[in-house]
Coordinates of C-alpha atoms in Angstrom, one line a residue:
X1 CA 13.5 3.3 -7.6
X2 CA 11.0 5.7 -7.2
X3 CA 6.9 5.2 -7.9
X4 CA 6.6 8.2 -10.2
X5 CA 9.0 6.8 -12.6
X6 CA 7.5 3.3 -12.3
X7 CA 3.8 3.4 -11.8
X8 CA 3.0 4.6 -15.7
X9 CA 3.0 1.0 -16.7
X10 CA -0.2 0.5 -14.7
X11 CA -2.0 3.8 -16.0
X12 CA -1.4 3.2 -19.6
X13 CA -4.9 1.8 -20.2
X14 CA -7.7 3.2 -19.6
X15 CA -9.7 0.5 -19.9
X16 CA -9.5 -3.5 -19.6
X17 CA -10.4 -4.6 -23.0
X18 CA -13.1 -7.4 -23.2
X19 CA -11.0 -10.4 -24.5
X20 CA -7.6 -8.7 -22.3
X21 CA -7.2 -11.5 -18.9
X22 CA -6.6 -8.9 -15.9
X23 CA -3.5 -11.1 -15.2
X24 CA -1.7 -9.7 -18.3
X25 CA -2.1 -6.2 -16.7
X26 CA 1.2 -5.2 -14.7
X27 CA 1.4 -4.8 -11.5
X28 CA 4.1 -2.9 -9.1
X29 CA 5.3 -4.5 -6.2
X30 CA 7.1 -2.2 -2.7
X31 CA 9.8 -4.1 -0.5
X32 CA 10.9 -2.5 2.3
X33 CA 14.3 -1.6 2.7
X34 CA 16.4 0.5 5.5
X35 CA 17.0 4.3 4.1
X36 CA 20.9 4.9 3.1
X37 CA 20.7 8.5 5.0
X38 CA 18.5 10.1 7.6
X39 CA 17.5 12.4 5.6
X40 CA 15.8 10.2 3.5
X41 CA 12.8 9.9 4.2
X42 CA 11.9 14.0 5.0
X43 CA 8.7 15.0 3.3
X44 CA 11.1 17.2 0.4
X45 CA 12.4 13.7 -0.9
X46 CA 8.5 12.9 -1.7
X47 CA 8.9 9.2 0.0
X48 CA 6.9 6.4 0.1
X49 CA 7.5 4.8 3.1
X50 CA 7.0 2.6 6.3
X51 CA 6.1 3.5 9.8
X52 CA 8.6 6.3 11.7
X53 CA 6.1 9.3 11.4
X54 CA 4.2 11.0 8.3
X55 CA 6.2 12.4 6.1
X56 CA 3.2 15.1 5.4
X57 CA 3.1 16.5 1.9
X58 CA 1.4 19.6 3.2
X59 CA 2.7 20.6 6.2
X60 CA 0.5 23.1 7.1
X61 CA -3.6 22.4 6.2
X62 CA -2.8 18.6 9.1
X63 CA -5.8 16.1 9.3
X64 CA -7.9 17.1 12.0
X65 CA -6.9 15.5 15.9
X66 CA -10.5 13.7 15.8
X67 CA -9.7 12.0 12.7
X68 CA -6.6 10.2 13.4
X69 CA -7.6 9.8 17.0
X70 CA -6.1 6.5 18.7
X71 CA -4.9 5.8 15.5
X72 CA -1.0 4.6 14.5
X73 CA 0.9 5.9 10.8
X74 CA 1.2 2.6 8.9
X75 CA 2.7 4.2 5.9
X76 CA 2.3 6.3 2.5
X77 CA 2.3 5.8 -1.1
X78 CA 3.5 8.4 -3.2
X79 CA 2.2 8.5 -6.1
X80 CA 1.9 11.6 -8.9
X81 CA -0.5 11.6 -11.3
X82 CA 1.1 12.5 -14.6
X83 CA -1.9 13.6 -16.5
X84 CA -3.4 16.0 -13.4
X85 CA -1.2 18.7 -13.0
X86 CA -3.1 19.5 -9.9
X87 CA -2.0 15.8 -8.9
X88 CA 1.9 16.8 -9.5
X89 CA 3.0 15.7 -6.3
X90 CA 0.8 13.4 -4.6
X91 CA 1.0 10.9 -1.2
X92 CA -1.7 8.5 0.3
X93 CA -1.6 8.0 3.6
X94 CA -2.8 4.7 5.2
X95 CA -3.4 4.8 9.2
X96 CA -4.3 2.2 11.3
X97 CA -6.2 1.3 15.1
X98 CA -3.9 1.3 18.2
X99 CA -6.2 -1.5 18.8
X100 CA -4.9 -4.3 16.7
X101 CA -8.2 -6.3 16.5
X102 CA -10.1 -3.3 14.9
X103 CA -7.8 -3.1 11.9
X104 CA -10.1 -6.2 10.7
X105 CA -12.8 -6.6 12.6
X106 CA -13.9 -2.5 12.6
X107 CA -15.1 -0.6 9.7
X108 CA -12.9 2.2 11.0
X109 CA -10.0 0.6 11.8
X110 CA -8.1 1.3 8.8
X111 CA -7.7 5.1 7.4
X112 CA -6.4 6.0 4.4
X113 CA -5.8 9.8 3.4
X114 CA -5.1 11.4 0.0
X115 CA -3.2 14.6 -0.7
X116 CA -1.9 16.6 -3.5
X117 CA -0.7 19.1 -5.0
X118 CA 0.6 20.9 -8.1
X119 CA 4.5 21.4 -9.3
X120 CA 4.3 25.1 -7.8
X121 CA 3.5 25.4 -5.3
X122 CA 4.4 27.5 -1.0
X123 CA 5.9 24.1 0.1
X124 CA 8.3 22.8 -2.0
X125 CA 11.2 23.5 -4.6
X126 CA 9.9 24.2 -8.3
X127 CA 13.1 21.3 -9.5
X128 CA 13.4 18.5 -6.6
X129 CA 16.7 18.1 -4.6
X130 CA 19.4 16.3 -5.3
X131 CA 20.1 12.9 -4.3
X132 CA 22.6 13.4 -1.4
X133 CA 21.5 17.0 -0.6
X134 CA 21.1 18.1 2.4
X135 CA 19.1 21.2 1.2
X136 CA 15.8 22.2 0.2
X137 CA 13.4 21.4 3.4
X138 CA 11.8 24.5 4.0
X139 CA 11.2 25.0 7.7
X140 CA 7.7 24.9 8.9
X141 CA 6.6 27.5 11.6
X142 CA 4.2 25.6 13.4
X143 CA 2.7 28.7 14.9
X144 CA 1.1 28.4 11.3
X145 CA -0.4 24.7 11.2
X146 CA -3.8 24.5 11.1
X147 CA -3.8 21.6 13.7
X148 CA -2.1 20.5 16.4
X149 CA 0.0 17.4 15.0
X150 CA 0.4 14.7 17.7
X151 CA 3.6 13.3 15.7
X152 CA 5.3 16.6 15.8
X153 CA 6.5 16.0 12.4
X154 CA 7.8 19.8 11.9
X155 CA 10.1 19.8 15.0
X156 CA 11.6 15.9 14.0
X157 CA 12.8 17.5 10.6
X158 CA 14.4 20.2 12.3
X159 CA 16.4 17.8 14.5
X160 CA 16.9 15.4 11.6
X161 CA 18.5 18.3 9.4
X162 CA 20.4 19.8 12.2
X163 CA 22.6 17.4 13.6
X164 CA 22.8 17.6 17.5
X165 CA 19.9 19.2 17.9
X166 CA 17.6 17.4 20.4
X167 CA 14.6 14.7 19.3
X168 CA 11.0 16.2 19.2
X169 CA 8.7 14.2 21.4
X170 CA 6.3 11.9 19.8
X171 CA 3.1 10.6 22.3
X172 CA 2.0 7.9 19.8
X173 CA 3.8 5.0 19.6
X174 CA 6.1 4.2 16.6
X175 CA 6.5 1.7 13.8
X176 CA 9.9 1.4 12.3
X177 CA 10.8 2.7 9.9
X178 CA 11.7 1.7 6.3
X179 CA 11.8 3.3 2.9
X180 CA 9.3 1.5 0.5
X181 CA 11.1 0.7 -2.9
X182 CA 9.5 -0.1 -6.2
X183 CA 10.0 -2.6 -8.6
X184 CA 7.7 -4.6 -11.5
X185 CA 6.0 -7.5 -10.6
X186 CA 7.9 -10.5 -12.2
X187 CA 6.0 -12.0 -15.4
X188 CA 6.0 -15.8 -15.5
X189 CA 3.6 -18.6 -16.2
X190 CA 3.1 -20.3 -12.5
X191 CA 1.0 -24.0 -13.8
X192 CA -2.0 -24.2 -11.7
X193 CA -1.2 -28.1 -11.4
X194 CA 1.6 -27.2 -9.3
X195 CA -0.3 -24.9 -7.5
X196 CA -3.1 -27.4 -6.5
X197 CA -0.6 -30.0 -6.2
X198 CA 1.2 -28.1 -3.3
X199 CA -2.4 -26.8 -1.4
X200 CA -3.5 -30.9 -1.6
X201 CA 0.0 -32.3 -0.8
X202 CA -1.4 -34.0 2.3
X203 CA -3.5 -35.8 1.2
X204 CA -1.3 -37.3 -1.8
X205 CA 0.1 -40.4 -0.5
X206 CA 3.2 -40.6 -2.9
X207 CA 5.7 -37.5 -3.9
X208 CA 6.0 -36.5 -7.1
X209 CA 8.3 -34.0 -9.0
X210 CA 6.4 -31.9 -11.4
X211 CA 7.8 -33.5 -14.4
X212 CA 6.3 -36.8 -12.5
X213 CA 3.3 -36.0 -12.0
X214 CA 0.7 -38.2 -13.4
X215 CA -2.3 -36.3 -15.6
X216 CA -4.9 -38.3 -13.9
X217 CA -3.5 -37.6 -10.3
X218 CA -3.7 -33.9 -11.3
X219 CA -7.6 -33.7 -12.8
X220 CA -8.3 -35.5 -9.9
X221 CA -7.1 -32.8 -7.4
X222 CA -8.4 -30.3 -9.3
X223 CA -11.8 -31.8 -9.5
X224 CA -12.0 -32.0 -5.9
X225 CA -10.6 -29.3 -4.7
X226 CA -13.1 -26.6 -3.1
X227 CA -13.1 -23.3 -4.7
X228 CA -11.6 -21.4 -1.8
X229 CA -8.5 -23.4 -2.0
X230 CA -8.2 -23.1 -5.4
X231 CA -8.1 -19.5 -4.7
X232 CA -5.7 -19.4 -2.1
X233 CA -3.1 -21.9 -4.2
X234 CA -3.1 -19.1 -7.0
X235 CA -2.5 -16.0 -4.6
X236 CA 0.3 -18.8 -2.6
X237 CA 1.8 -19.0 -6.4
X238 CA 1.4 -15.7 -7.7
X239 CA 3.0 -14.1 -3.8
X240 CA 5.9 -16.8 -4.0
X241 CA 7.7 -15.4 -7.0
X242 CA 8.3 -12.1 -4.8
X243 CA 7.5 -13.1 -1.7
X244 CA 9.1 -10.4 0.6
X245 CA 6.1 -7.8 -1.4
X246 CA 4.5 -5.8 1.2
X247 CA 2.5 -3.8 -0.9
X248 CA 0.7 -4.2 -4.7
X249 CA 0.3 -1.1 -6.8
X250 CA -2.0 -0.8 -9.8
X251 CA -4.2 2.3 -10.3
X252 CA -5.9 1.3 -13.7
X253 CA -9.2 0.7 -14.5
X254 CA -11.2 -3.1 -13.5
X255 CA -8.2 -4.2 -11.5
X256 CA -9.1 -6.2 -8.7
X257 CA -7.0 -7.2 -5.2
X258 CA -4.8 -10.1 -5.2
X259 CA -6.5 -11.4 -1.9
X260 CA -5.6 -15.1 -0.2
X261 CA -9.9 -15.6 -0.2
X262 CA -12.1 -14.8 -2.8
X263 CA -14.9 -13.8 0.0
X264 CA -15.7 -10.4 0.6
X265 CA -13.7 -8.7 -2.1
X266 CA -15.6 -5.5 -3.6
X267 CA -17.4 -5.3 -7.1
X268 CA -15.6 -2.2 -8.5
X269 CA -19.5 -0.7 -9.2
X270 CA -19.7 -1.2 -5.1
X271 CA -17.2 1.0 -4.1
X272 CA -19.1 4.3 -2.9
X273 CA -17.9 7.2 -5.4
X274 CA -15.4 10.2 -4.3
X275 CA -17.6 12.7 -2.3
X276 CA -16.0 15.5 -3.4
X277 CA -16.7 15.0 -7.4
X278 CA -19.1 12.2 -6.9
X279 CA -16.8 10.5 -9.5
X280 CA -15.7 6.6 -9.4
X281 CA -13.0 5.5 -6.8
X282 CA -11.1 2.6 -8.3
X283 CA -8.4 -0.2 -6.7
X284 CA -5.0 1.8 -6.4
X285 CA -2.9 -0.5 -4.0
X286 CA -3.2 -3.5 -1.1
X287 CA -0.9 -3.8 1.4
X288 CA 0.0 -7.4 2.1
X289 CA -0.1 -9.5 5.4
X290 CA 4.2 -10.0 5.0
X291 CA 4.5 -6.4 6.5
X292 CA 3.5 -7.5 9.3
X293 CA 7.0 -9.4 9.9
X294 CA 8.2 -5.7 9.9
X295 CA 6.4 -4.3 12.4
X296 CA 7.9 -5.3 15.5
X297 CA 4.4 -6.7 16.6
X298 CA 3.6 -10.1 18.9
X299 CA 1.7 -12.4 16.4
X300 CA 0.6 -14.5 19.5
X301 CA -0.7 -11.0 21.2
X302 CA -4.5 -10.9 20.2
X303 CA -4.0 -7.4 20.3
X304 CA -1.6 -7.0 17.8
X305 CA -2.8 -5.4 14.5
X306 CA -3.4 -8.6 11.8
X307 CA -5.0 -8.6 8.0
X308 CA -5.4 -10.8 5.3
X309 CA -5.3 -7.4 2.8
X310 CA -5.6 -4.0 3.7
X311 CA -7.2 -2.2 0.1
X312 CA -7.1 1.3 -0.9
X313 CA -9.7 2.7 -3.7
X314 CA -9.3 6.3 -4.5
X315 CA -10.9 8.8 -6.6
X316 CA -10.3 7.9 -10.4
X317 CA -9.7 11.6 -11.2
X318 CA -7.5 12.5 -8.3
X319 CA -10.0 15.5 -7.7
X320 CA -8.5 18.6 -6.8
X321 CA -8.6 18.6 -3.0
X322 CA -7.5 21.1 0.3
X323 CA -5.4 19.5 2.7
X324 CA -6.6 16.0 3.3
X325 CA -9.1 13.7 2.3
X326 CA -10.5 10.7 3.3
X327 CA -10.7 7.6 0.7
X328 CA -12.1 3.9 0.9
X329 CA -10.6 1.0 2.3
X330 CA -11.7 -2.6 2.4
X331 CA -9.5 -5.1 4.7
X332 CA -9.9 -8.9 4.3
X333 CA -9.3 -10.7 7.8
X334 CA -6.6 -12.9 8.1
X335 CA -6.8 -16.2 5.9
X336 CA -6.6 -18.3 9.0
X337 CA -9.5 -16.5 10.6
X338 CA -11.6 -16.9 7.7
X339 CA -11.3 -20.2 7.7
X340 CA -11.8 -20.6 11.2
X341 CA -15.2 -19.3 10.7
X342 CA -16.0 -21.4 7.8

């Protein structure tokens, strides 16, 4: 299920209503699952995906070398913006340190890059390809790129389409690789009693099913317990009902991150406007901490990469842009650490 067809559900307000709870807006949610063919995941099928290498929606105008410098492909979002046709096609790209303990402790250790562009366009197909087909990659001379790209993206696709034909080198190291799939966030009432119940369960002497559980026991626990594990018990309630998501999707206005602590997260008015149109960025996604069961990486290595919640807010317009652009990201260390420090 792709994003394109899915994601219309968040933008179809344009504004949180006063009396409207943000917890009745929906949400999408991406799972990661293995692609069916190779092919898959080429930059012509418009994925969104995990690790492997960039699927780059232009193929030609490449981040510059500085920019991604000692940096590692996480993954990409794609996601069109109906209402811009300048925004027809559309991919954010989310990057992150070789060095595992920048991604939250550095203010550059997460990158995430936005690119577009319109239905026609020199790249691509007018009508998409389809499902199955071989056909309708257009080869890249990279005698053309505008910068040297370290993942050698243009020669992988030629071996990927052409059977036999030899691997293209890659220098940086490589996450595997999964395609990202969509689906709505399920709606159902989760009682905070539970919730609170299950965060304060040590220190409740007898068990008790829900239906069991005395009133008194419950305004008792929620009386007394502190405010940042209240928070936690609602993201642990709201995560369990899918909790395989590695990635939250809502670009509409006023929606906040679903983050395991409530310190740190960004007012929307504090998130420094696009520099290209000086407009508003706003929350688009968060990736989530389960990805990191993915990844292939050593939790008990303090060099391995590690988050809490890794956010992207982008430019509200989807500004017309050349190539690729930086936008904002916010990362929330791991819950344990935060508590640590507390």
């Amino acid at each position: 299920m792709s994003l394109e067809n899915e994601q219309q559900a968040c933008l179809k307000h344009d504004q949180l209503s006063d009396d409207e709870e943000e917890e009745d807006i929906p949400w999408l949610l991406g799972f990661v699952e293995p692609p069916i063919r190779n092919t898959d995941l080429l930059r012509h099928r418009f994925p969104s995906k995990v690790g492997g290498r960039p699927a780059w929606l232009n193929p030609i105008h490449l981040p510059s070398t500085e920019s991604l410098a000692d940096m590692k492909f996480l993954l990409q979002v794609y996601a069109p913006v109906d209402e811009n046709p300048r925004a027809f096609h559309r991919t954010v790209f989310v990057f992150i340190s070789v060095d595992g303990k920048k991604v939250s402790q550095s203010s550059d250790g997460v990158r995430a890059m936005r690119c577009q562009l319109p239905r026609r366009n020199e790249y691509y197909d007018f009508e998409p390809p389809e499902e199955g087909d071989r056909q309708g990659l257009r080869p890249i001379d990279t005698a053309n790129t505008t910068i040297r790209d370290p993942w050698n993206v243009a020669q992988h696709e030629q071996a990927v389409m052409a059977p036999g034909q030899q691997e293209a080198p890659c220098s940086i190291a490589l996450f595997p690789e999964f395609e990202i799939v969509i689906e709505d966030e399920p709606i159902q009432d989760i009682p905070m009693e539970s919730l609170r119940i299950k965060a304060e369960e040590s220190n409740v002497s007898e068990k008790y099913t829900e239906e069991e559980l005395p009133s008194d026991l419950i305004n008792q626990i929620e009386e007394t317990m502190p405010e940042e594990q209240k928070h936690f018990a609602s993201f642990a309630a709201r995560t369990s009902l899918s909790p395989s998501q590695i990635l939250r999707y809502c670009f509409e206005e006023g929606v906040k991150p679903l983050c395991p602590s409530p310190t740190g997260i960004p007012d929307p008015s504090s998130i420094p406007p696009c520099p290209h149109c000086q407009g508003p960025r706003r929350f688009e996604f968060q990736i989530m901490p389960q990805l990191l069961n993915n990844l292939d990486v050593d939790p008990s290595d303090n060099n391995s990469p590690d988050w809490g919640a890794i956010v992207i807010y982008s430019c509200a317009a989807s500004c017309d842009v050349a190539g690729y652009v930086d936008e904002y990201v916010w990362v929330q260390p791991p819950y344990e650490c935060m508590c640590t420090q507390e």
